[in-house]
Every structure is written in C-alpha cells, then in structure tokens.
XYZ file of C-alpha atoms in Angstrom:
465
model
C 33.690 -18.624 -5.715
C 33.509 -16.386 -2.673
C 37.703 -15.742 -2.869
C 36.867 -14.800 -6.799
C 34.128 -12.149 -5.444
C 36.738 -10.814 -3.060
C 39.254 -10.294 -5.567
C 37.900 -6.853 -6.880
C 37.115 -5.550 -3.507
C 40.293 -6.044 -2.482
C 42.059 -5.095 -5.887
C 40.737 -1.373 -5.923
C 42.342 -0.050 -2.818
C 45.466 -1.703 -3.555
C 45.711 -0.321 -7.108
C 44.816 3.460 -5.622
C 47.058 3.224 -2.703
C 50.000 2.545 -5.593
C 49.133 5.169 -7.991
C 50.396 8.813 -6.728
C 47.034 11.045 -6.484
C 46.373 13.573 -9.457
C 48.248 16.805 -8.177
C 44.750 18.334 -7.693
C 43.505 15.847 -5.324
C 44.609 15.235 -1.814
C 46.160 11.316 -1.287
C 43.473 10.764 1.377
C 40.892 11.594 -1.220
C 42.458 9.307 -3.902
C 42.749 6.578 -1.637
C 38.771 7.216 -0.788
C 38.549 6.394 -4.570
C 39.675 2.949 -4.175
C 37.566 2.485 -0.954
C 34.191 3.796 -3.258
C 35.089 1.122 -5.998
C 35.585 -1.409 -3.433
C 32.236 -0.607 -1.924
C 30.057 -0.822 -5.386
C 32.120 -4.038 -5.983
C 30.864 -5.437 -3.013
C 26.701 -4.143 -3.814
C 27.011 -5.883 -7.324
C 29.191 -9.040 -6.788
C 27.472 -9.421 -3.117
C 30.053 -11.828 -1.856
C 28.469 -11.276 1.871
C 24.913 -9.815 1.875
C 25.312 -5.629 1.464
C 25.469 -5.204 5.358
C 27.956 -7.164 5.945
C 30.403 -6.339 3.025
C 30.081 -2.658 4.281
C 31.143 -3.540 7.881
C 34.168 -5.678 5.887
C 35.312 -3.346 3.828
C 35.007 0.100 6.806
C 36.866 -2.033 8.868
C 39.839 -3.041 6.850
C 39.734 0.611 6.065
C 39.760 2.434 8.731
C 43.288 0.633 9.949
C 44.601 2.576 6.567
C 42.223 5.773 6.326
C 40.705 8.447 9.249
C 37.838 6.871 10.156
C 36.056 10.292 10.194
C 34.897 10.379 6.474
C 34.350 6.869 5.936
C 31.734 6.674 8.931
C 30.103 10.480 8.341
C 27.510 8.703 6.625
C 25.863 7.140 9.756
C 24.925 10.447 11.214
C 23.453 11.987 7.625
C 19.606 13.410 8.623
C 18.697 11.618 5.050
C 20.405 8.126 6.106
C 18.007 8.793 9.149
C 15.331 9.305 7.196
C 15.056 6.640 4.753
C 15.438 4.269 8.243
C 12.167 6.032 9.678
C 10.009 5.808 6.320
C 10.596 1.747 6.090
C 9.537 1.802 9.787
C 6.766 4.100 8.925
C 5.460 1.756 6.134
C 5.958 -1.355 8.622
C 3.198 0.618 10.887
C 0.559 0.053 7.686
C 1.516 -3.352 8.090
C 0.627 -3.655 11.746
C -2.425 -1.967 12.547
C -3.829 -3.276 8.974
C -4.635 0.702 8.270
C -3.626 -0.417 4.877
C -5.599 -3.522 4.398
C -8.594 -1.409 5.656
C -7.772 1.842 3.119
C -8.154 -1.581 0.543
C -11.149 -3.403 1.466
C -12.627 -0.274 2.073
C -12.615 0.828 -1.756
C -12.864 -2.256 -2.637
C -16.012 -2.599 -1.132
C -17.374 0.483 -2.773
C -16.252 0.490 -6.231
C -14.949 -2.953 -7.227
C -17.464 -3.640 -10.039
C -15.253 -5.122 -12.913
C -12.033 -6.118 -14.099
C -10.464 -2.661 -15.350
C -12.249 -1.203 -12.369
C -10.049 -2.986 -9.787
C -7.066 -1.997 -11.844
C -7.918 1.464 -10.808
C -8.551 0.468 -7.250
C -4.973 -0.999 -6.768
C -3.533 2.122 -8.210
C -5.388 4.284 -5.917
C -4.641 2.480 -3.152
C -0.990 2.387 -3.707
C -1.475 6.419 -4.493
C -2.985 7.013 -1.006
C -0.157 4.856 0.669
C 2.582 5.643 -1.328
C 3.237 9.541 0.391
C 3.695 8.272 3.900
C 5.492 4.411 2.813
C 9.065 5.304 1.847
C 9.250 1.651 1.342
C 7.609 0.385 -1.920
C 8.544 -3.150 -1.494
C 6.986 -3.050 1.910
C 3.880 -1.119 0.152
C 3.033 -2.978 -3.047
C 4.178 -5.851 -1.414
C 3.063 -6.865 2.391
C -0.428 -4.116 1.780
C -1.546 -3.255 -1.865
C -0.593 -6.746 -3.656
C -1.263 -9.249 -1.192
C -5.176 -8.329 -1.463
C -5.268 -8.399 -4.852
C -3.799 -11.395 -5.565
C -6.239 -12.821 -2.723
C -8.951 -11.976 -4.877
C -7.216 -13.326 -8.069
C -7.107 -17.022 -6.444
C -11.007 -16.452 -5.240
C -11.960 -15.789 -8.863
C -10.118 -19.018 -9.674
C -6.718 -17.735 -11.302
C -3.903 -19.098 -9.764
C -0.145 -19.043 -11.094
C -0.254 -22.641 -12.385
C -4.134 -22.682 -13.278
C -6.120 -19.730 -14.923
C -3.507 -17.308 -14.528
C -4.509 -14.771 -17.443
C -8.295 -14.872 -16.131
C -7.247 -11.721 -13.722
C -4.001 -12.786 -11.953
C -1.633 -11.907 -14.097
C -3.174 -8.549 -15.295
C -2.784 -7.391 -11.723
C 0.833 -8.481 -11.201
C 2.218 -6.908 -14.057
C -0.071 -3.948 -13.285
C 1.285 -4.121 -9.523
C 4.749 -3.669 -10.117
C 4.100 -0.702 -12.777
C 1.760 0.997 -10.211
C 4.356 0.636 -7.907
C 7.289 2.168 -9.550
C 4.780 5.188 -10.624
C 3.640 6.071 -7.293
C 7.309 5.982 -6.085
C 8.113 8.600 -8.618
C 5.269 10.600 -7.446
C 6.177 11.137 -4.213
C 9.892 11.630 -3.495
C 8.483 9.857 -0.082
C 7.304 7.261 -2.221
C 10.466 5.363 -3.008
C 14.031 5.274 -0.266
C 15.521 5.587 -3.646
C 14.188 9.045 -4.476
C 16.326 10.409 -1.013
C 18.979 9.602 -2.517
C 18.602 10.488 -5.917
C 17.874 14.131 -3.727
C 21.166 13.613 -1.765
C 23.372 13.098 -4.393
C 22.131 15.796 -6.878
C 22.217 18.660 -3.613
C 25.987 17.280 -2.674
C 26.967 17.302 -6.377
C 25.307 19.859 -8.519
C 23.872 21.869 -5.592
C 20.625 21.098 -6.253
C 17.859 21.814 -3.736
C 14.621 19.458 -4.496
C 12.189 20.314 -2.008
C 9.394 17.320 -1.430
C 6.542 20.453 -3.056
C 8.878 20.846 -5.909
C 9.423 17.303 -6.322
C 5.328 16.870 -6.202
C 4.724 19.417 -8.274
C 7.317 18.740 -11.446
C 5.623 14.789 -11.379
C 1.981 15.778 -10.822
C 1.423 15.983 -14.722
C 3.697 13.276 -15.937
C 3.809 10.579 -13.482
C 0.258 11.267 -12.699
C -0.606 11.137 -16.531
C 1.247 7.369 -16.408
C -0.535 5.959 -13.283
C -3.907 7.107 -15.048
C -3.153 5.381 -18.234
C -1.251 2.320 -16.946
C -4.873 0.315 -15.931
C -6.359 1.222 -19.333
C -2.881 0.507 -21.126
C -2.083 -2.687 -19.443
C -5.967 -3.785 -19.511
C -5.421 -3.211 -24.124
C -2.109 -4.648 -24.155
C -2.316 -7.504 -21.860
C -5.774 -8.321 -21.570
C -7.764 -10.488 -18.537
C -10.011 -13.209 -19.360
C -12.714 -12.283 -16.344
C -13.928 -8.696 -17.670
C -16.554 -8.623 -14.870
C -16.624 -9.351 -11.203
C -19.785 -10.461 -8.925
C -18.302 -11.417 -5.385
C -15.316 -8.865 -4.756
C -17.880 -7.248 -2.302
C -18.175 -10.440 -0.417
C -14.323 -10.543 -0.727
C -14.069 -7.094 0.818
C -17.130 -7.370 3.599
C -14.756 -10.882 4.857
C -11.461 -8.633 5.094
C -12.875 -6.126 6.902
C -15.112 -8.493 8.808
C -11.239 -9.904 9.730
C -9.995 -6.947 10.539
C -12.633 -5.853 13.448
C -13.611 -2.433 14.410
C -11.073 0.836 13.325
C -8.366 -0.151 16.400
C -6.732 3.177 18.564
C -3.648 2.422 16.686
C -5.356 2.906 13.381
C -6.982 6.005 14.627
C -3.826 7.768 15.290
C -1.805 6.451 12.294
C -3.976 8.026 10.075
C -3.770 11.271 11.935
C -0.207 11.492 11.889
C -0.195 10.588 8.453
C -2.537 13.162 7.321
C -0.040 15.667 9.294
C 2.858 14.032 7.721
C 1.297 14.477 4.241
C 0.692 18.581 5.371
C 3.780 18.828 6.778
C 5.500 17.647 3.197
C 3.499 20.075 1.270
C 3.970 23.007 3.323
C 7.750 23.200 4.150
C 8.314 26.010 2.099
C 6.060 27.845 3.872
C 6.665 26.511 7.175
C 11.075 26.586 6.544
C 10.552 22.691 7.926
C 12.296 20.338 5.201
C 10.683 16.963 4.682
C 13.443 15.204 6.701
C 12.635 16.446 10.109
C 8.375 16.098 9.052
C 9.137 12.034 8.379
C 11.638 11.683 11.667
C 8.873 13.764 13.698
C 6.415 11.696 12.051
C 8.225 7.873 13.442
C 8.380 9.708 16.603
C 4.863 10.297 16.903
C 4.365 6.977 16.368
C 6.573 6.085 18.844
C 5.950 8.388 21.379
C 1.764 7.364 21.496
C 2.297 3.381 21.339
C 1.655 3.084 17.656
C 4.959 1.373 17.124
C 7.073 -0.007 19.910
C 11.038 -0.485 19.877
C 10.510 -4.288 19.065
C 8.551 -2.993 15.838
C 11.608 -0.665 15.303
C 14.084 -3.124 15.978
C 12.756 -6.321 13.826
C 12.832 -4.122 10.920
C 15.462 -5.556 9.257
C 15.373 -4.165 5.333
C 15.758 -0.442 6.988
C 18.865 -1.234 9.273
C 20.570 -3.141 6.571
C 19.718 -0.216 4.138
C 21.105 1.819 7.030
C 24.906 -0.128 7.224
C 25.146 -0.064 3.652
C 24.044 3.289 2.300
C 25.392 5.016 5.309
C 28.773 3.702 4.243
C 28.572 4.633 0.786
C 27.114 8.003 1.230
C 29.792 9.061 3.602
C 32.462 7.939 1.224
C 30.183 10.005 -1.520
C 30.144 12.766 0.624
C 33.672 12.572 1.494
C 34.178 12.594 -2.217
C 32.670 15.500 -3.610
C 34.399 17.850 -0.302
C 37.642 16.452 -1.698
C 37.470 17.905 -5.254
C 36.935 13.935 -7.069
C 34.007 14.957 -8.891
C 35.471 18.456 -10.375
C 38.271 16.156 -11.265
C 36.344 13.866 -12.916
C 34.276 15.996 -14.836
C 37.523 17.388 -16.548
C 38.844 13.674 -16.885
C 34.898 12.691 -18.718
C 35.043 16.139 -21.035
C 38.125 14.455 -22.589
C 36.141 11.225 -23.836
C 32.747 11.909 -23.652
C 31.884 16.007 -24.750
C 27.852 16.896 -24.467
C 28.702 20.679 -24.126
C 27.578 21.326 -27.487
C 24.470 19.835 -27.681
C 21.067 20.972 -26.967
C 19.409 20.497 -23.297
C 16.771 18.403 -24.251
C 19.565 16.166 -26.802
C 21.780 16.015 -23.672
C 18.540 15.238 -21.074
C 18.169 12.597 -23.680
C 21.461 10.870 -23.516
C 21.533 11.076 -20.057
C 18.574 9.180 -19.718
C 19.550 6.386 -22.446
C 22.312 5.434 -20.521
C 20.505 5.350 -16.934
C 18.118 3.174 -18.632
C 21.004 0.850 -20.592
C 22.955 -0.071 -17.287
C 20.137 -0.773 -15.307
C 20.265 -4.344 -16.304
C 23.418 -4.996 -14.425
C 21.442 -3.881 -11.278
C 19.676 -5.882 -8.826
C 19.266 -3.101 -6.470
C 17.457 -0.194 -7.410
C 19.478 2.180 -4.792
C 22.455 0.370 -5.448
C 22.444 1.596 -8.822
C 21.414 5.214 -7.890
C 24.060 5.350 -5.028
C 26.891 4.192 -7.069
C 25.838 5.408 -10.755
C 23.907 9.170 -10.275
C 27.626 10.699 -9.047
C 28.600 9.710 -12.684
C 25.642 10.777 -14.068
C 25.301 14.239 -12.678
C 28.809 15.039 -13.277
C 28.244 14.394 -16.903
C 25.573 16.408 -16.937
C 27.590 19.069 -15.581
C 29.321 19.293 -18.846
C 26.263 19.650 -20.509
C 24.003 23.238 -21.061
C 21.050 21.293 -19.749
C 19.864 23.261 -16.511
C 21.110 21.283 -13.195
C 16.926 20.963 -11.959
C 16.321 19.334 -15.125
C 19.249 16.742 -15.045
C 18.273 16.009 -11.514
C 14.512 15.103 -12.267
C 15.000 13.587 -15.457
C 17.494 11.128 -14.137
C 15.762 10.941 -10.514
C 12.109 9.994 -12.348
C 14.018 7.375 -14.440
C 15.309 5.833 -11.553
C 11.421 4.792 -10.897
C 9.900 4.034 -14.383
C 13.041 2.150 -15.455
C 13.103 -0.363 -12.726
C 10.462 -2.037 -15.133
C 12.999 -3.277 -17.624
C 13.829 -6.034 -15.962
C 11.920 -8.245 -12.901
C 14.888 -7.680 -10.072
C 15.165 -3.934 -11.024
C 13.417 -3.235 -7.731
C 12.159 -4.943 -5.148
C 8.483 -4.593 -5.433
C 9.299 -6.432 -9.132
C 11.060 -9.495 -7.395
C 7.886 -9.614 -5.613
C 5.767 -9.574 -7.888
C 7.575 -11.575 -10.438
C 8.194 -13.951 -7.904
C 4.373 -14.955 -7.791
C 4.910 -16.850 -11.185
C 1.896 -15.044 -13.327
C 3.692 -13.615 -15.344
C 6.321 -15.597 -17.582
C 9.915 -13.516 -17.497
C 9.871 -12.627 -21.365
C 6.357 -11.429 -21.101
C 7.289 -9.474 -17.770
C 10.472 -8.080 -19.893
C 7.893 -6.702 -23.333
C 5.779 -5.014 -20.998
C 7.965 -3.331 -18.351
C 9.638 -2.068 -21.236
C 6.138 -0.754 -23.352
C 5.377 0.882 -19.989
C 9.124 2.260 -20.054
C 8.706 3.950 -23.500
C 5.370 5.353 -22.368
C 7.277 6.697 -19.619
C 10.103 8.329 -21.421
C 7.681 9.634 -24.051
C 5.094 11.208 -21.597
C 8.436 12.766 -19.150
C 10.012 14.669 -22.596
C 7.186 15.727 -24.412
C 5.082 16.776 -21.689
C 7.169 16.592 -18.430
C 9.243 18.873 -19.810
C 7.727 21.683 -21.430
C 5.086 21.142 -18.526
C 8.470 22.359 -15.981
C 9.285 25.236 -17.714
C 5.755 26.945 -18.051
C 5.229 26.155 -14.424
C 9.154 27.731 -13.733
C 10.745 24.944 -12.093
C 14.214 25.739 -12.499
C-alpha cells in the first residue's frame, strides 16, 4: 500500500521532466510544476505523515532542481508567523489564562442551557484574536470545559448524550470555524488564504480590513449559531443549577491570577491593538504576532522547551514552507498567467455577473472540500486554482479573495475531518456522523446565505474594494 501511495508522487515529476515546457514558461518553472503536484499528492494520499513527505520529496528534488526556490519558503515572514500564533495559543494552554477567561464567565452568567451556548461562543471570541491555532483553541481551552460540565450534568457520549453534551459539541465545532473567520488571526489557514491571494491577484488584506469586511457577517453567524443550533438540535436539560459550583472548583484549581497570566494578558491586549492599528501605525500584523511570541519569550512566559515541544506548528512549518516556496516560485515564473489562458479555454466566467461568478467560485470551494482532511491543505493546494479563475472573471479581486477566504472557515463544517477542531470534536462520540454531516451543512447554508446577501452589499457600502 505505501509503494501504491508513492506512485503519484513520483509519477508527476517524471511526466513534467518529459514534456518540453510551454514556450512561455521557463523549463525550471515547468519542472516546478511536477514538483507542486508531487507535493499535494503527498498532503492527500499521506504515504509518510505531511512533514516527512515534504523533506522526501525537497530532497529528491533538489539533486534535479536549484535548491533556491524550492526552500524560499522556510524564510517567508508568514511561514514565521503561523509558527508563532500555534506557540502563542500553546501559552493559553500553560498558564490556564484560558481556563480562567472560562470559569470566569461561567461563573457569572451560566444560568441555563442556551445561556452556556453563548458563553462558549464568547469565550472562543475573546481567544480566538490572539490563538492562530483553532484546534489548539476549541480544543485543549474552550471545549474541554464544556464538555466537563456536560459529564457533571450526567450526559456522557454513551449515556444521556442529547441532555446537553451533544448540543455543545456540534455547537463547538461551528463556534470554532466562525471565530476563525473573524479574525484572520483566528485560523493558520486564513495566512494563507492572505498569502496566496497577495502573491496571485495582488491582493493586500490587511488584519483591519479583514476585521472589518467579517464584523457583520461572521459576527451575524456566531450570534445566531446558539439560538439556531439550540431550535434545530435541541438539549434535553433547558436549565442549569450547579455550573456555578462547576466554575467556583475550576478556578478554586487554578489558584490565584499567576505572573505568567498577568503578562499574557497584557501582551495580548497589545497584540489585539497592534492588529487593529497597523494602518495607522505602517506595522503589518506579521511583525505585531512575531513581536508578540517574543514578548513572551523574552519575560519567561514561554520558555524554548514550550517552543520546542510544539509539535503541530513545526510540522505545519516543514510542510507549508515547502509548498509555499514552490507556490511562490510559481507565480514569479509566469505558471499562473499561463494557466489562466489554459482555464479560459474550458471553463469561461468572463461574461457573467460578479456576484454569478462569486457564486460559482464558492460552489466549487465548497464541493471539493470533501476530499480534504486538512483544512490548509486544501487552501494551499486549491486557492492558486481558485483565484486564477477568478481572474477571468469581472468580479473585483477583494471580493474573490474574501469570499473564497471566509468559505475556507464556514465550509470546514461539511464534513467532521474538514478541520481539526471538527476531528476533535467529532471524535468525542456525541454526535452520530450523519447527524454531524445535516447540521454542519444547515450551518453552511446559513453561512453562504448571510456572506451574499448581506456580506456583500454590506462591503461595498462600507468601500472595501
């Protein structure tokens, strides 16, 4: 089986290396081609883990290509960045700032079932700017707590289940994917959604104008997913009358507000400043979250053993660094000009409206995503193909790039291994799969719905774009 997943990896650079280069592409740049196929063959067959199949296939490589191009990726600022915000979100984690944020509103406002909806949504809202990771969020802070109260109301996975547990999984993972549309710090995924579209359609999302064109929409969603999810799927238990003992033990756990605490949620208040004011300040958000782990760093929040054991961000590191070089390498060789000539030949949008062609851009982000199991393996290896279609289209470049970058949140939802806060949450057996499947795609529909006929219109009176 392993020899059949190599096949294809090794297949594409063959094939490219034996087929002359188009006469307006370079032979290095065609032979890149076959090294980018070989690379997303390796993400979705996952013969090795996506590390490891990187370091495979660069090596092999390199004996046949520069190295230059194919390892440019590993000294991007945004390959940098996505690396700091899992650390970042790993600092929650260990000075329980985010358990605290949790128990603390729990405390004060958990009175009933729909109630504590609202308080895991908030939570994950207050979290979600400064925790690039959302798998690391929703699941080591914001869903561990909940679910902690779910078993001390008595529902478990295999007994009581729909008396409150399974309300707030489901709810979890929808929470989760809104707040990471939010914030483009929310989600690793949103980088580089914001990488691609500035290397390929010279698009310049700024973390304020990212904030500001999902305010409306994505905050409209997060409001109405409790209330939607609370009609559609309802919990047994309507009311609550220990969650305040719940929250009083947690906190009793956690002991007094700890130095570390104390200066995480400075820094992250400065972070959160720092995002909103780069275009007055001429500081993008990149050097705010690098200056941000280095704060952390620099005053014994986090220590180099924290940094190091982090191993989600240093695998993301291996294996998006490699792609997004070859991406990069790419679009400076002419391949996507090329391509959009090659696409206008089979596939023609030019002639119909923006919002028609925002439409069918979307439809088919949303119809592959079920051949994904990674949700930035499907945005590093799909958007180039995406935004160069919309390039042929007379749909404004801003647009394309937030209508496909948003979709890249809410339709992680179709399926359970879409992202990785969904595995989680999935994985805690609440919520059958085929029940999992109905909803995530209600809440996708609600999603699309709200992002056209109010996203929008919403982004033009407001003048993004």
């Amino acid at each position: 089986m392993l020899y059949l997943k190599l096949l294809p990896i090794l297949f594409f650079p063959v094939l490219f290396w034996m087929i002359p280069p188009p006469e307006s592409l370079s032979a290095q740049t065609w032979h890149l081609v076959g090294i980018y196929l070989a690379m997303l063959c390796g993400l979705v067959l996952r013969p090795f883990t996506d590390a490891v199949i990187m370091l495979i296939i660069l090596g092999f490589a390199s004996l046949f290509i520069a190295p230059g191009p194919l390892f440019a990726g590993f000294g991007s600022p945004m390959v940098w960045f996505i690396i700091s915000a899992f650390i970042i979100c790993k600092a929650f984690v260990i000075t329980g700032l985010g358990k605290r944020i949790a128990y603390l509103l729990l405390q004060r406002y958990g009175k009933n079932t729909l109630t504590l909806g609202y308080l895991m949504m908030v939570t994950d809202t207050v979290l979600a700017p400064a925790t690039g990771s959302n798998m690391s969020r929703s699941g080591g802070i914001t869903y561990p707590i909940f679910r902690n109260i779910a078993e001390a109301l008595g529902s478990t996975p295999d007994k009581g289940s729909r008396r409150i547990g399974a309300y707030l999984t489901i709810l979890m993972y929808v929470v989760s994917m809104g707040t990471s549309s939010l914030f483009l710090t929310g989600m690793a995924t949103n980088s580089i959604t914001v990488s691609l579209a500035n290397e390929i359609m010279n698009v310049n999302l700024s973390w304020m104008v990212w904030f500001k064109a999902a305010i409306l929409p994505a905050g409209l969603v997060l409001l109405a997913a409790p209330w939607l999810l609370y009609k559609l799927y309802a919990p047994e238990l309507k009311s609550i009358d220990n969650v305040n003992d719940i929250a009083v033990q947690g906190l009793h756990e956690l002991g007094p507000v700890k130095r570390e605490e104390k200066l995480l949620m400075v820094f992250f208040v400065l972070g959160i400043l720092g995002w909103m004011t780069g275009s007055l300040t001429g500081i993008p958000f990149i050097p705010v979250g690098l200056a941000f782990l280095a704060c952390l760093l620099l005053f014994g929040v986090l220590n180099w053993n924290d940094v190091a054991s982090e191993k989600s961000a240093w695998q993301t590191f291996v294996w998006y660094g490699a792609f997004y070089g070859c991406a990069v390498a790419l679009s400076k060789g002419g391949f996507y000009v090329f391509l959009v000539d090659v696409i206008k030949n089979y596939l023609d949008l030019s002639q119909l409206s923006e919002i028609s062609a925002l439409g069918v851009l979307v439809f088919i982000s949303l119809a592959v995503r079920y051949f994904f199991v990674s949700n930035s393996a499907f945005v590093v290896s799909f958007y180039p193909v995406l935004f160069t279609l919309g390039m042929t289209t007379q749909a404004h470049p801003m647009y394309i790039a937030l209508s496909l970058a948003f979709s890249a949140g809410y339709g992680a939802l179709l399926t359970h291994y879409g992202n990785g806060a969904g595995v989680f949450t999935f994985s805690s057996g609440y919520v059958p799969q085929k029940t999992f499947w109905l909803l995530g795609s209600a809440m996708v529909l609600v999603n699309v719905l709200v992002f056209f006929l109010i996203g929008i219109p919403y982004w033009k009176m407001i003048g993004i774009g």
